[in-house]
Amino acid sequence: MALNGDTILANLDRLVAGITGLKNDGRFHEPNLDGTAGDYISFDSWEWPQGVGLYGIIRLWQFTGRDDLKALIEGWYERRLAAGLPKLNVNTTAPMLGLSVLWRETQDDRWKETLDTWASRVITEMGRTQEGAFEHHVSDKVNDDELWDDTLYMVALFLASYGQASGRKELVDEAARQFLVHARYLSDPETGLWFHGWTFNGRHNFARARWARGNAWITAGILDLFDLAELPTSVRDFLLGVLTAQVNALLPLQAESGAWRTLLDDPTSYEETSATAGIGYGLLKAYRLGYGDESWKTAGLRAVEFVLRNIDANGTVLNVSYGTRMGHDLQFYKDIPIQPTGYGQALSILCLSEALNHVNASEVAA
């Protein structure tokens, strides 16, 4: 497939329409701990898939400057804040990342108090493991003593983004600390890939799953961390080494289609679009920022082609695995059902938005 600006821009429009049109059809019943209904699909819900989705749209707005996207974003936050915020946990923090970027760009006073209060509550109220890492507590489950890849994207990036924008250096320092402690327990020194989780209760990595979307949160997350905040040189260099080791392991595992499989090192597991989009986004962004060589760009563009082939006429991203709890055996990951989601849309938006930096400027202008 020949990549060009027109094709990418047209698909980005479809992706935005696709994410805003997502509705919960009742297929998944996941009540919250407080007895309320959990909705991880509908666009108008304050949860982690929607949070990642808003971040993707905001990044697209930054790239294009489109007023309609800004209005969409601001309208979403206005409605959700008026309805009242949910209880604080890892996943309900995810929408704060996009809001922090919006506030950084606009300095709109409507958002400042909410951001400041939530950031302070994360620091003082969020559960912690040994060595100070955030426990992966979510709306429908308490995961005591557990570290998950996802936490870095859902919480640490918000702290980095808002800390940098507001001048609260302690928040940036906390974000850096979270990346370092998670890297200590989740990065696999044998392969360079990341495990999905770690528990201090028994001190193990559960199924030792080298899960694709978990790795995508890291590939994309490290690059976004570099983009969102100023880090000490030692921390930046350490994380760049971790990223390079991961990418060196990822490149040989890319399928002929351009995809990565939901279990990266299991050729019998299915090809998965959200992970492919997240990894592709990270690879292309890393190449643009001078962190990787031509092989990173080549793999990233192959991922873009796979993502484009998995966007239907309605703008829905296909072959996205549903939200994935911690698996205690590898078959668990292979059995996760396919379901359109906000994060599938958002990671694809991030991937295609970054791809616009790698096609001719005339093609984008066209």
mmCIF file of C-alpha atoms in Angstrom, residues 2 14 27 30 46 54-55 102 108 175 180 188 199 203 240 256 261 271 306 312 331 350-351 363:
data_model
loop_
_atom_site.group_PDB
_atom_site.id
_atom_site.type_symbol
_atom_site.label_atom_id
_atom_site.label_comp_id
_atom_site.label_asym_id
_atom_site.label_seq_id
_atom_site.Cartn_x
_atom_site.Cartn_y
_atom_site.Cartn_z
ATOM 1 C CA ALA A 2 1.403 3.390 -1.005
ATOM 2 C CA ARG A 14 -13.173 8.260 9.873
ATOM 3 C CA ARG A 27 -22.150 -7.563 25.572
ATOM 4 C CA GLU A 30 -18.581 -5.321 34.343
ATOM 5 C CA TRP A 46 -15.244 8.649 32.111
ATOM 6 C CA LEU A 54 -9.486 11.840 24.209
ATOM 7 C CA TYR A 55 -5.692 11.992 24.299
ATOM 8 C CA LEU A 102 -5.611 20.804 26.630
ATOM 9 C CA ASP A 108 -8.218 27.887 30.155
ATOM 10 C CA ALA A 175 6.292 10.191 37.048
ATOM 11 C CA LEU A 180 11.921 3.462 36.884
ATOM 12 C CA ASP A 188 12.406 -8.727 30.943
ATOM 13 C CA THR A 199 3.045 -9.039 42.104
ATOM 14 C CA ARG A 203 7.174 -11.989 43.760
ATOM 15 C CA LEU A 240 16.159 5.279 26.247
ATOM 16 C CA GLU A 256 4.665 -10.254 7.442
ATOM 17 C CA ARG A 261 0.523 -10.637 17.719
ATOM 18 C CA GLU A 271 -2.628 -10.300 15.148
ATOM 19 C CA PHE A 306 -1.720 -2.748 8.699
ATOM 20 C CA ASP A 312 -13.795 -0.115 8.189
ATOM 21 C CA GLN A 331 -4.049 -19.114 26.920
ATOM 22 C CA LEU A 350 -1.853 8.511 17.272
ATOM 23 C CA CYS A 351 -0.236 6.160 14.771
ATOM 24 C CA GLU A 363 0.864 15.160 0.277
#
